[in-house]
Amino acid sequence: MSDPKTPEQRVLELGLSIPDYANPVYGGRYGMVKGFHRVGDLVLLSGVTPEDREGNRLNPGRFGVDLSIEQGYAAARLSAINALGLMRLALGSLDEVKAIGRNLCFLRTNDDFEDLHLVSDGASELFIDVFGRAAGVAGRASIGVASLSRGNCFELWVELEAHPHSHPHPAT
Amino acid sequence: MSDPKTPEQRVLELGLSIPDYANPVYGGRYGMVKGFHRVGDLVLLSGVTPEDREGNRLNPGRFGVDLSIEQGYAAARLSAINALGLMRLALGSLDEVKAIGRNLCFLRTNDDFEDLHLVSDGASELFIDVFGRAAGVAGRASIGVASLSRGNCFELWVELEAHPHSHPHPAT
Amino acid sequence: MSDPKTPEQRVLELGLSIPDYANPVYGGRYGMVKGFHRVGDLVLLSGVTPEDREGNRLNPGRFGVDLSIEQGYAAARLSAINALGLMRLALGSLDEVKAIGRNLCFLRTNDDFEDLHLVSDGASELFIDVFGRAAGVAGRASIGVASLSRGNCFELWVELEAHPHSHPHPAT
């Protein structure tokens, strides 16, 4: 609250390039997935990976084998930036986000990798940079899994709260 | 909305055999699990696997090792049919489902499997067949994991929205 | 409802030692995680592992390799006890919990482990012991994964319902 800037103003300052999931429409590649669902003020986001809209993947691979913490941090951060695109799709503006609720983070790892939290920090810190500490800090778990679609190294599953006065957008 | 048929009518047309989780009571096999919990209009379903009520599993195994995409699609579809049974338990009728929110799909895979989304489509398409595109399309993530209970190849974790006027059923 | 005792009274009877996540403040070790988020009466808890507040882990390892069901049951139970600490942080008292909604249980396993549900029972039974059967039984899924932060063998992801009259605590 001490920061007078809004999330959309911070996005401009940070120079973030956020995908527009309205054009082309989100889910077009798979045809049967929507970007979010809102129930009251709870907004449930679809899974986001470190891919651009053309399907180019950032740092595909596996932690503990061929990816560094730094590469994972960047992939987690890009996934969170993609989540911002889903938030805009859901609410029209990031300024309508009241708070991030929880981030469930899936990482593609080998059996011995233990520093999952250092990778997930890339998503957590991006949300704090954009929404500030009060609204951007979220509950979290980091889970190391065998595989993710298309060999991605990270997938983010987000639950957030919208401002009550925000325009209820039909689920898309 | 262009389709005048209700979800229960589509179930009849599709000839789906949906388990009755009221008899025998859901959770009886494990004793300490309930089928769903409703908070306001948000309905959280318990995990569903491709098993019948006697515990017979459809296509146990692992993607990338001994299961085809087609076998996985069928297992995902059966899991979604079982989820319909939990929705009836929660709401009395599938016609009380306003929209599917998100499907978190867990697949038992090896480390190299990348076509998880093609398996999860089996659940997504079943929901679209029953609820129509507007209400049946959901947010989604597909996660490849080492193991699932009883060697199942798929488990589905669903969040949905009930019609506000639907009868609030006590969590069972 | 037949049991006149409250959850806080049951905690005393059971002699449970529940961590106080207010002191030191939850998330301090990682700096960018909060313990919960509440939207209306829905409370979303951050992931909890079988660790004390100093980071000492109970039974780190892998199911199917070097951990028994009994060791896993104890780790799941401790994770659930830690979740009670997050519930107190969110609601002030466990007596403000209306019902546990769902428990998503992640276990660190090898590829062949099939008895995940026997491990997760350690968390489910603890909630039933504290909240009684009507409020403590939850939806559940048990997922066997490659790795969890710091080599923990279990992580619990909980969604619950608070009493409408309970004091809305700012997300911490």
Short mmCIF file of C-alpha atoms in Angstrom, two decimals:
data_model
loop_
_atom_site.label_atom_id
_atom_site.label_comp_id
_atom_site.label_asym_id
_atom_site.label_seq_id
_atom_site.Cartn_x
_atom_site.Cartn_y
_atom_site.Cartn_z
CA MET A 1 0.00 0.00 0.00
CA SER A 2 3.00 2.30 0.54
CA ASP A 3 3.74 2.00 -3.19
CA PRO A 4 1.48 4.39 -5.10
CA LYS A 5 2.13 2.60 -8.38
CA THR A 6 -0.42 0.20 -9.81
CA PRO A 7 0.46 -3.24 -11.18
CA GLU A 8 -0.04 -2.02 -14.76
CA GLN A 9 2.32 0.90 -14.06
CA ARG A 10 4.91 -1.53 -12.64
CA VAL A 11 4.61 -3.71 -15.75
CA LEU A 12 5.52 -0.66 -17.84
CA GLU A 13 8.45 0.20 -15.56
CA LEU A 14 9.73 -3.37 -15.68
CA GLY A 15 9.31 -3.42 -19.46
CA LEU A 16 7.52 -6.77 -19.33
CA SER A 17 6.22 -8.21 -22.58
CA ILE A 18 2.92 -9.87 -21.63
CA PRO A 19 1.18 -12.10 -24.18
CA ASP A 20 -2.26 -11.06 -25.40
CA TYR A 21 -4.34 -14.21 -24.97
CA ALA A 22 -7.35 -12.55 -26.62
CA ASN A 23 -5.60 -12.48 -30.03
CA PRO A 24 -5.13 -15.15 -31.11
CA VAL A 25 -7.65 -16.61 -28.70
CA TYR A 26 -6.16 -18.64 -25.82
CA GLY A 27 -6.47 -22.39 -26.22
CA GLY A 28 -6.46 -22.26 -29.98
CA ARG A 29 -3.47 -24.55 -30.19
CA TYR A 30 -5.25 -27.31 -28.26
CA GLY A 31 -8.82 -26.26 -28.96
CA MET A 32 -10.35 -27.48 -25.76
CA VAL A 33 -8.74 -25.46 -22.98
CA LYS A 34 -9.79 -22.10 -21.54
CA GLY A 35 -7.51 -19.61 -19.83
CA PHE A 36 -9.31 -19.18 -16.52
CA HIS A 37 -12.51 -19.61 -14.58
CA ARG A 38 -13.92 -17.13 -12.09
CA VAL A 39 -16.26 -18.06 -9.23
CA GLY A 40 -17.19 -15.01 -7.22
CA ASP A 41 -13.89 -13.27 -6.52
CA LEU A 42 -11.83 -16.45 -6.87
CA VAL A 43 -10.02 -16.73 -10.21
CA LEU A 44 -8.56 -20.10 -11.21
CA LEU A 45 -5.92 -19.90 -13.96
CA SER A 46 -5.11 -22.60 -16.48
CA GLY A 47 -1.60 -24.02 -16.35
CA VAL A 48 1.12 -21.80 -17.81
CA THR A 49 4.51 -22.93 -19.11
CA PRO A 50 7.64 -21.04 -20.24
CA GLU A 51 6.52 -20.87 -23.86
CA ASP A 52 5.68 -18.01 -26.19
CA ARG A 53 2.46 -18.06 -28.19
CA GLU A 54 4.19 -19.75 -31.12
CA GLY A 55 5.15 -22.63 -28.82
CA ASN A 56 8.84 -21.73 -28.55
CA ARG A 57 10.02 -23.08 -25.18
CA LEU A 58 12.48 -21.39 -22.82
CA ASN A 59 15.01 -23.85 -21.39
CA PRO A 60 13.31 -27.19 -21.95
CA GLY A 61 15.09 -29.92 -20.02
CA ARG A 62 15.40 -31.33 -16.53
CA PHE A 63 16.66 -29.93 -13.25
CA GLY A 64 19.48 -32.00 -11.80
CA VAL A 65 20.50 -33.10 -15.29
CA ASP A 66 20.92 -30.34 -17.85
CA LEU A 67 19.39 -27.16 -16.38
CA SER A 68 20.86 -24.70 -13.92
CA ILE A 69 18.98 -22.89 -11.15
CA GLU A 70 19.41 -19.70 -13.18
CA GLN A 71 17.81 -21.27 -16.27
CA GLY A 72 14.97 -22.54 -14.10
CA TYR A 73 14.49 -19.17 -12.43
CA ALA A 74 14.13 -17.58 -15.89
CA ALA A 75 11.63 -20.24 -16.97
CA ALA A 76 9.57 -19.78 -13.79
CA ARG A 77 9.63 -16.00 -14.29
CA LEU A 78 8.44 -16.35 -17.90
CA SER A 79 5.65 -18.68 -16.78
CA ALA A 80 4.53 -16.03 -14.28
CA ILE A 81 4.60 -13.37 -17.02
CA ASN A 82 2.34 -15.63 -19.08
CA ALA A 83 0.06 -15.91 -16.04
CA LEU A 84 -0.20 -12.10 -16.08
CA GLY A 85 -1.60 -12.45 -19.59
CA LEU A 86 -4.30 -14.81 -18.30
CA MET A 87 -5.09 -12.36 -15.48
CA ARG A 88 -5.62 -9.58 -18.03
CA LEU A 89 -7.82 -11.93 -20.05
CA ALA A 90 -9.86 -12.70 -16.93
CA LEU A 91 -10.10 -9.21 -15.43
CA GLY A 92 -9.26 -6.76 -18.20
CA SER A 93 -6.44 -5.22 -16.17
CA LEU A 94 -3.85 -6.36 -13.62
CA ASP A 95 -5.10 -3.51 -11.46
CA GLU A 96 -8.19 -5.67 -10.79
CA VAL A 97 -6.08 -8.32 -9.02
CA LYS A 98 -6.60 -8.01 -5.26
CA ALA A 99 -4.00 -10.65 -4.34
CA ILE A 100 -2.29 -13.76 -5.61
CA GLY A 101 -3.59 -16.71 -3.58
CA ARG A 102 -1.38 -19.73 -4.24
CA ASN A 103 1.22 -20.87 -6.75
CA LEU A 104 1.49 -24.62 -7.29
CA CYS A 105 4.79 -25.07 -9.13
CA PHE A 106 5.67 -28.20 -11.10
CA LEU A 107 9.30 -28.69 -12.11
CA ARG A 108 10.71 -31.36 -14.40
CA THR A 109 13.49 -32.87 -12.25
CA ASN A 110 15.60 -35.95 -11.70
CA ASP A 111 15.15 -37.92 -8.47
CA ASP A 112 17.83 -36.11 -6.49
CA PHE A 113 17.08 -32.44 -7.12
CA GLU A 114 16.35 -30.64 -3.83
CA ASP A 115 16.50 -26.91 -4.64
CA LEU A 116 13.03 -26.65 -6.20
CA HIS A 117 12.21 -23.55 -4.15
CA LEU A 118 15.10 -21.62 -5.74
CA VAL A 119 13.53 -22.21 -9.17
CA SER A 120 9.99 -21.34 -8.07
CA ASP A 121 11.32 -18.07 -6.66
CA GLY A 122 11.45 -16.85 -10.26
CA ALA A 123 7.64 -16.88 -10.38
CA SER A 124 7.17 -15.61 -6.82
CA GLU A 125 9.52 -12.64 -7.27
CA LEU A 126 7.88 -11.62 -10.55
CA PHE A 127 4.48 -11.45 -8.86
CA ILE A 128 5.97 -9.42 -5.99
CA ASP A 129 7.65 -7.07 -8.50
CA VAL A 130 4.31 -6.47 -10.23
CA PHE A 131 1.78 -6.54 -7.38
CA GLY A 132 3.98 -5.47 -4.49
CA ARG A 133 4.66 -7.51 -1.38
CA ALA A 134 1.21 -7.25 0.20
CA ALA A 135 -0.67 -8.54 -2.86
CA GLY A 136 2.04 -10.48 -4.66
CA VAL A 137 3.26 -12.88 -2.00
CA ALA A 138 1.45 -16.24 -2.35
CA GLY A 139 1.16 -19.64 -0.78
CA ARG A 140 3.32 -22.13 -2.62
CA ALA A 141 4.39 -25.70 -3.15
CA SER A 142 7.14 -26.91 -5.52
CA ILE A 143 6.78 -30.42 -6.92
CA GLY A 144 9.44 -32.26 -8.95
CA VAL A 145 7.84 -34.39 -11.65
CA ALA A 146 8.88 -36.81 -14.38
CA SER A 147 7.47 -34.97 -17.38
CA LEU A 148 5.51 -31.94 -18.54
CA SER A 149 3.83 -31.35 -21.89
CA ARG A 150 6.28 -30.77 -24.73
CA GLY A 151 9.31 -31.26 -22.51
CA ASN A 152 8.82 -27.99 -20.66
CA CYS A 153 10.82 -27.65 -17.45
CA PHE A 154 8.19 -25.74 -15.44
CA GLU A 155 4.42 -25.35 -15.16
CA LEU A 156 2.56 -22.91 -12.91
CA TRP A 157 -0.96 -23.45 -11.50
CA VAL A 158 -2.29 -20.20 -9.97
CA GLU A 159 -5.27 -19.26 -7.78
CA LEU A 160 -5.89 -15.56 -7.13
CA GLU A 161 -8.45 -13.10 -5.76
CA ALA A 162 -10.04 -10.35 -7.86
CA HIS A 163 -11.32 -7.05 -6.52
CA PRO A 164 -15.04 -7.38 -5.73
CA HIS A 165 -15.79 -4.37 -7.90
CA SER A 166 -13.90 -5.80 -10.85
CA HIS A 167 -15.92 -6.55 -13.95
CA PRO A 168 -16.93 -10.23 -13.95
CA HIS A 169 -15.67 -11.44 -17.30
CA PRO A 170 -17.33 -14.55 -18.75
CA ALA A 171 -14.97 -17.52 -18.55
CA THR A 172 -13.09 -17.71 -21.85
CA MET B 1 -26.53 -22.33 -25.22
CA SER B 2 -27.36 -23.04 -28.87
CA ASP B 3 -27.79 -26.66 -27.83
CA PRO B 4 -31.24 -27.12 -26.26
CA LYS B 5 -30.23 -30.42 -24.68
CA THR B 6 -29.30 -30.60 -21.02
CA PRO B 7 -26.21 -32.44 -19.72
CA GLU B 8 -28.39 -35.26 -18.37
CA GLN B 9 -30.03 -35.59 -21.79
CA ARG B 10 -26.60 -35.72 -23.46
CA VAL B 11 -25.51 -38.45 -21.02
CA LEU B 12 -28.48 -40.53 -22.18
CA GLU B 13 -27.68 -39.87 -25.85
CA LEU B 14 -24.04 -40.81 -25.33
CA GLY B 15 -25.09 -43.93 -23.44
CA LEU B 16 -22.66 -43.17 -20.62
CA SER B 17 -22.62 -45.49 -17.63
CA ILE B 18 -22.03 -43.20 -14.65
CA PRO B 19 -21.25 -44.75 -11.27
CA ASP B 20 -23.67 -44.13 -8.42
CA TYR B 21 -21.43 -42.95 -5.58
CA ALA B 22 -24.38 -42.87 -3.18
CA ASN B 23 -24.70 -46.67 -3.25
CA PRO B 24 -22.39 -48.03 -2.06
CA VAL B 25 -21.32 -44.81 -0.38
CA TYR B 26 -18.27 -43.14 -1.91
CA GLY B 27 -15.09 -43.57 0.10
CA GLY B 28 -16.16 -46.86 1.58
CA ARG B 29 -13.10 -48.63 0.23
CA TYR B 30 -10.72 -46.26 2.03
CA GLY B 31 -13.08 -45.13 4.78
CA MET B 32 -11.71 -41.64 5.20
CA VAL B 33 -12.28 -39.85 1.92
CA LYS B 34 -15.32 -37.86 0.76
CA GLY B 35 -16.34 -37.27 -2.84
CA PHE B 36 -16.52 -33.50 -2.90
CA HIS B 37 -16.73 -30.30 -0.92
CA ARG B 38 -18.84 -27.29 -1.85
CA VAL B 39 -18.08 -23.72 -0.73
CA GLY B 40 -20.65 -21.30 -2.08
CA ASP B 41 -20.92 -22.17 -5.78
CA LEU B 42 -17.43 -23.66 -5.97
CA VAL B 43 -17.39 -27.47 -5.95
CA LEU B 44 -14.09 -29.26 -5.30
CA LEU B 45 -14.06 -32.91 -6.39
CA SER B 46 -11.98 -35.68 -4.88
CA GLY B 47 -9.44 -37.33 -7.17
CA VAL B 48 -10.89 -39.76 -9.72
CA THR B 49 -9.02 -42.59 -11.46
CA PRO B 50 -9.93 -44.93 -14.34
CA GLU B 51 -11.40 -47.58 -12.03
CA ASP B 52 -14.86 -49.03 -11.60
CA ARG B 53 -16.41 -49.25 -8.15
CA GLU B 54 -15.03 -52.76 -7.66
CA GLY B 55 -11.53 -51.38 -8.14
CA ASN B 56 -11.00 -52.83 -11.63
CA ARG B 57 -8.52 -50.54 -13.39
CA LEU B 58 -8.60 -49.53 -17.04
CA ASN B 59 -5.15 -49.62 -18.64
CA PRO B 60 -2.85 -49.52 -15.62
CA GLY B 61 0.72 -48.85 -16.71
CA ARG B 62 2.98 -46.02 -17.76
CA PHE B 63 2.97 -43.65 -20.73
CA GLY B 64 6.17 -43.86 -22.73
CA VAL B 65 6.66 -47.47 -21.66
CA ASP B 66 3.65 -49.74 -22.12
CA LEU B 67 0.62 -47.53 -22.82
CA SER B 68 -0.49 -45.91 -26.07
CA ILE B 69 -2.06 -42.47 -26.43
CA GLU B 70 -5.32 -44.26 -27.30
CA GLN B 71 -5.22 -46.30 -24.09
CA GLY B 72 -4.51 -43.13 -22.13
CA TYR B 73 -7.30 -41.22 -23.85
CA ALA B 74 -9.74 -43.98 -22.82
CA ALA B 75 -8.46 -43.92 -19.22
CA ALA B 76 -8.79 -40.12 -19.05
CA ARG B 77 -12.31 -40.34 -20.49
CA LEU B 78 -13.32 -42.96 -17.90
CA SER B 79 -11.88 -40.79 -15.12
CA ALA B 80 -14.04 -37.91 -16.36
CA ILE B 81 -17.12 -40.18 -16.43
CA ASN B 82 -16.36 -41.05 -12.80
CA ALA B 83 -16.13 -37.32 -12.07
CA LEU B 84 -19.67 -36.99 -13.45
CA GLY B 85 -20.72 -39.42 -10.73
CA LEU B 86 -19.20 -37.16 -8.09
CA MET B 87 -20.97 -34.15 -9.62
CA ARG B 88 -24.31 -35.96 -9.34
CA LEU B 89 -23.45 -36.84 -5.73
CA ALA B 90 -22.68 -33.18 -5.02
CA LEU B 91 -25.53 -31.53 -6.92
CA GLY B 92 -28.16 -34.20 -7.50
CA SER B 93 -28.06 -33.66 -11.27
CA LEU B 94 -25.49 -32.73 -13.91
CA ASP B 95 -27.95 -30.05 -14.99
CA GLU B 96 -26.90 -28.13 -11.85
CA VAL B 97 -23.33 -27.75 -13.16
CA LYS B 98 -22.84 -24.19 -14.39
CA ALA B 99 -19.33 -24.79 -15.77
CA ILE B 100 -16.24 -26.90 -15.32
CA GLY B 101 -13.52 -24.70 -13.87
CA ARG B 102 -10.20 -26.53 -14.10
CA ASN B 103 -8.90 -30.03 -14.69
CA LEU B 104 -5.54 -30.88 -13.12
CA CYS B 105 -4.48 -34.09 -14.85
CA PHE B 106 -1.84 -36.43 -13.44
CA LEU B 107 -0.40 -39.08 -15.76
CA ARG B 108 1.94 -41.93 -14.85
CA THR B 109 4.80 -41.46 -17.31
CA ASN B 110 8.44 -42.18 -17.96
CA ASP B 111 10.88 -39.26 -18.09
CA ASP B 112 10.68 -38.67 -21.83
CA PHE B 113 6.92 -38.64 -22.52
CA GLU B 114 5.88 -35.28 -24.03
CA ASP B 115 2.35 -35.84 -25.38
CA LEU B 116 0.54 -35.55 -22.07
CA HIS B 117 -2.05 -33.16 -23.52
CA LEU B 118 -3.19 -35.81 -26.03
CA VAL B 119 -4.07 -38.10 -23.12
CA SER B 120 -5.78 -35.39 -21.06
CA ASP B 121 -7.94 -34.58 -24.10
CA GLY B 122 -9.90 -37.72 -23.25
CA ALA B 123 -11.22 -36.02 -20.11
CA SER B 124 -11.63 -32.59 -21.72
CA GLU B 125 -13.62 -33.92 -24.69
CA LEU B 126 -15.93 -35.95 -22.44
CA PHE B 127 -16.83 -32.84 -20.46
CA ILE B 128 -17.43 -30.90 -23.69
CA ASP B 129 -19.61 -33.74 -25.02
CA VAL B 130 -21.74 -33.64 -21.86
CA PHE B 131 -21.83 -29.95 -20.93
CA GLY B 132 -21.32 -28.36 -24.35
CA ARG B 133 -18.45 -26.11 -25.30
CA ALA B 134 -19.48 -23.06 -23.27
CA ALA B 135 -19.72 -24.93 -19.96
CA GLY B 136 -17.49 -27.93 -20.61
CA VAL B 137 -14.22 -26.32 -21.66
CA ALA B 138 -11.90 -25.98 -18.64
CA GLY B 139 -8.53 -24.68 -17.60
CA ARG B 140 -6.00 -27.49 -17.55
CA ALA B 141 -2.54 -28.70 -16.70
CA SER B 142 -1.09 -32.15 -17.45
CA ILE B 143 1.61 -33.44 -15.11
CA GLY B 144 3.67 -36.59 -15.66
CA VAL B 145 4.38 -38.35 -12.37
CA ALA B 146 6.23 -41.40 -11.08
CA SER B 147 3.33 -43.25 -9.48
CA LEU B 148 -0.38 -43.13 -8.70
CA SER B 149 -2.35 -45.23 -6.22
CA ARG B 150 -2.75 -48.86 -7.29
CA GLY B 151 -0.69 -48.39 -10.44
CA ASN B 152 -3.35 -46.31 -12.17
CA CYS B 153 -2.16 -44.43 -15.26
CA PHE B 154 -4.29 -41.29 -14.76
CA GLU B 155 -5.86 -39.22 -11.98
CA LEU B 156 -8.15 -36.21 -12.42
CA TRP B 157 -8.52 -33.33 -9.91
CA VAL B 158 -11.52 -31.15 -10.83
CA GLU B 159 -12.85 -27.75 -9.71
CA LEU B 160 -16.25 -26.65 -11.02
CA GLU B 161 -19.00 -24.07 -10.55
CA ALA B 162 -22.57 -24.99 -9.58
CA HIS B 163 -25.65 -22.97 -10.49
CA PRO B 164 -26.43 -20.55 -7.65
CA HIS B 165 -29.93 -21.91 -7.40
CA SER B 166 -28.75 -25.50 -7.15
CA HIS B 167 -29.56 -27.32 -3.94
CA PRO B 168 -26.60 -27.12 -1.55
CA HIS B 169 -25.90 -30.75 -0.72
CA PRO B 170 -24.04 -31.45 2.55
CA ALA B 171 -20.49 -32.58 1.83
CA THR B 172 -20.51 -36.37 1.71
CA MET C 1 -21.87 -33.08 15.84
CA SER C 2 -22.42 -35.91 18.37
CA ASP C 3 -19.01 -35.06 19.84
CA PRO C 4 -19.37 -32.08 22.18
CA LYS C 5 -15.64 -31.41 22.10
CA THR C 6 -14.21 -28.65 19.93
CA PRO C 7 -11.15 -29.09 17.69
CA GLU C 8 -9.02 -27.06 20.08
CA GLN C 9 -10.15 -29.30 22.96
CA ARG C 10 -9.28 -32.40 20.91
CA VAL C 11 -5.82 -30.96 20.20
CA LEU C 12 -5.26 -30.70 23.97
CA GLU C 13 -6.51 -34.26 24.52
CA LEU C 14 -4.27 -35.59 21.75
CA GLY C 15 -1.33 -33.63 23.15
CA LEU C 16 -0.47 -32.27 19.72
CA SER C 17 2.41 -29.82 19.44
CA ILE C 18 1.29 -27.35 16.78
CA PRO C 19 3.84 -24.85 15.41
CA ASP C 20 3.14 -21.15 15.95
CA TYR C 21 3.57 -19.66 12.48
CA ALA C 22 3.10 -16.14 13.85
CA ASN C 23 6.42 -16.29 15.74
CA PRO C 24 8.73 -16.44 13.97
CA VAL C 25 6.61 -15.26 11.06
CA TYR C 26 5.75 -17.94 8.49
CA GLY C 27 7.76 -17.72 5.29
CA GLY C 28 10.74 -16.14 6.94
CA ARG C 29 13.05 -18.92 5.76
CA TYR C 30 12.17 -18.33 2.10
CA GLY C 31 11.03 -14.72 2.41
CA MET C 32 8.47 -14.73 -0.36
CA VAL C 33 5.80 -17.22 0.68
CA LYS C 34 2.68 -16.68 2.79
CA GLY C 35 0.89 -19.30 4.83
CA PHE C 36 -2.60 -19.04 3.40
CA HIS C 37 -5.07 -16.99 1.43
CA ARG C 38 -8.76 -16.59 2.25
CA VAL C 39 -11.43 -15.75 -0.34
CA GLY C 40 -14.84 -15.56 1.28
CA ASP C 41 -15.09 -18.73 3.37
CA LEU C 42 -12.59 -20.65 1.23
CA VAL C 43 -9.12 -20.90 2.81
CA LEU C 44 -6.21 -22.01 0.63
CA LEU C 45 -3.17 -23.22 2.59
CA SER C 46 0.43 -23.08 1.47
CA GLY C 47 2.21 -26.40 1.05
CA VAL C 48 3.28 -28.10 4.29
CA THR C 49 6.02 -30.68 4.67
CA PRO C 50 7.11 -32.93 7.57
CA GLU C 51 9.58 -30.37 8.94
CA ASP C 52 9.81 -28.45 12.18
CA ARG C 53 10.35 -24.70 12.13
CA GLU C 54 14.13 -25.15 12.30
CA GLY C 55 13.96 -27.15 9.07
CA ASN C 56 14.58 -30.55 10.68
CA ARG C 57 12.90 -33.13 8.41
CA LEU C 58 11.04 -36.23 9.55
CA ASN C 59 11.91 -39.28 7.45
CA PRO C 60 13.38 -37.72 4.31
CA GLY C 61 13.73 -40.33 1.58
CA ARG C 62 11.68 -42.15 -1.02
CA PHE C 63 8.79 -44.61 -0.80
CA GLY C 64 9.57 -47.91 -2.50
CA VAL C 65 13.27 -47.42 -1.79
CA ASP C 66 14.17 -46.54 1.79
CA LEU C 67 10.95 -45.56 3.59
CA SER C 68 8.28 -47.78 5.13
CA ILE C 69 4.54 -47.13 5.12
CA GLU C 70 4.82 -46.46 8.85
CA GLN C 71 7.51 -43.82 8.33
CA GLY C 72 5.38 -42.24 5.62
CA TYR C 73 2.26 -42.28 7.77
CA ALA C 74 4.17 -40.40 10.48
CA ALA C 75 5.46 -37.85 7.96
CA ALA C 76 1.96 -37.30 6.56
CA ARG C 77 0.58 -36.91 10.08
CA LEU C 78 3.26 -34.33 10.95
CA SER C 79 2.51 -32.44 7.74
CA ALA C 80 -1.16 -32.30 8.77
CA ILE C 81 -0.18 -31.05 12.24
CA ASN C 82 1.78 -28.28 10.53
CA ALA C 83 -1.33 -27.50 8.46
CA LEU C 84 -3.19 -27.01 11.75
CA GLY C 85 -0.67 -24.28 12.52
CA LEU C 86 -1.52 -22.55 9.24
CA MET C 87 -5.24 -22.86 10.04
CA ARG C 88 -4.68 -21.13 13.40
CA LEU C 89 -2.68 -18.44 11.60
CA ALA C 90 -5.54 -17.94 9.12
CA LEU C 91 -8.51 -18.14 11.52
CA GLY C 92 -7.12 -17.57 15.01
CA SER C 93 -8.53 -20.88 16.24
CA LEU C 94 -9.17 -24.37 14.84
CA ASP C 95 -12.71 -23.97 16.15
CA GLU C 96 -13.29 -21.60 13.21
CA VAL C 97 -12.74 -24.42 10.70
CA LYS C 98 -16.11 -25.51 9.29
CA ALA C 99 -14.71 -28.42 7.27
CA ILE C 100 -11.61 -29.65 5.48
CA GLY C 101 -12.29 -29.51 1.73
CA ARG C 102 -9.57 -31.42 -0.07
CA ASN C 103 -6.09 -32.77 0.60
CA LEU C 104 -3.78 -33.04 -2.41
CA CYS C 105 -0.95 -35.28 -1.21
CA PHE C 106 2.44 -35.44 -2.94
CA LEU C 107 4.73 -38.34 -2.03
CA ARG C 108 8.34 -38.83 -3.09
CA THR C 109 8.29 -42.34 -4.59
CA ASN C 110 10.03 -44.68 -6.97
CA ASP C 111 8.19 -45.75 -10.14
CA ASP C 112 6.65 -48.90 -8.70
CA PHE C 113 5.15 -47.72 -5.39
CA GLU C 114 1.37 -48.33 -5.34
CA ASP C 115 0.32 -47.88 -1.69
CA LEU C 116 0.27 -44.09 -1.71
CA HIS C 117 -3.14 -43.98 -0.03
CA LEU C 118 -1.78 -45.81 3.04
CA VAL C 119 0.73 -42.99 3.53
CA SER C 120 -1.78 -40.19 2.94
CA ASP C 121 -4.03 -41.78 5.57
CA GLY C 122 -1.65 -40.30 8.15
CA ALA C 123 -2.85 -36.81 7.22
CA SER C 124 -6.50 -37.80 6.75
CA GLU C 125 -6.74 -39.55 10.13
CA LEU C 126 -5.13 -36.62 11.96
CA PHE C 127 -7.75 -34.24 10.56
CA ILE C 128 -10.53 -36.68 11.55
CA ASP C 129 -9.04 -36.98 15.05
CA VAL C 130 -9.07 -33.19 15.44
CA PHE C 131 -12.21 -32.09 13.58
CA GLY C 132 -14.33 -35.24 13.89
CA ARG C 133 -15.63 -37.29 11.01
CA ALA C 134 -18.23 -34.82 9.74
CA ALA C 135 -15.78 -31.92 9.35
CA GLY C 136 -12.45 -33.74 9.07
CA VAL C 137 -13.05 -36.13 6.18
CA ALA C 138 -11.80 -34.56 2.93
CA GLY C 139 -11.54 -35.17 -0.77
CA ARG C 140 -8.13 -36.51 -1.66
CA ALA C 141 -5.62 -37.48 -4.30
CA SER C 142 -2.20 -39.04 -3.71
CA ILE C 143 0.50 -38.35 -6.31
CA GLY C 144 3.91 -40.02 -6.42
CA VAL C 145 6.58 -37.60 -7.59
CA ALA C 146 10.30 -37.52 -8.34
CA SER C 147 11.37 -34.87 -5.86
CA LEU C 148 10.19 -32.41 -3.22
CA SER C 149 12.04 -29.44 -1.76
CA ARG C 150 14.93 -30.43 0.54
CA GLY C 151 14.40 -34.15 -0.04
CA ASN C 152 11.17 -34.26 1.94
CA CYS C 153 9.09 -37.41 1.44
CA PHE C 154 5.65 -35.75 1.64
CA GLU C 155 3.94 -32.43 0.92
CA LEU C 156 0.33 -31.54 1.67
CA TRP C 157 -1.78 -28.97 -0.26
CA VAL C 158 -5.02 -28.22 1.61
CA GLU C 159 -8.26 -26.38 0.81
CA LEU C 160 -10.76 -25.84 3.62
CA GLU C 161 -13.92 -23.96 4.57
CA ALA C 162 -14.07 -21.47 7.44
CA HIS C 163 -17.17 -20.66 9.45
CA PRO C 164 -18.92 -17.64 7.91
CA HIS C 165 -18.85 -15.84 11.23
CA SER C 166 -15.13 -16.39 11.68
CA HIS C 167 -12.96 -13.31 11.77
CA PRO C 168 -11.50 -12.63 8.31
CA HIS C 169 -7.78 -12.49 8.98
CA PRO C 170 -5.64 -10.56 6.46
CA ALA C 171 -3.60 -12.96 4.36
CA THR C 172 -0.18 -13.31 6.01
#
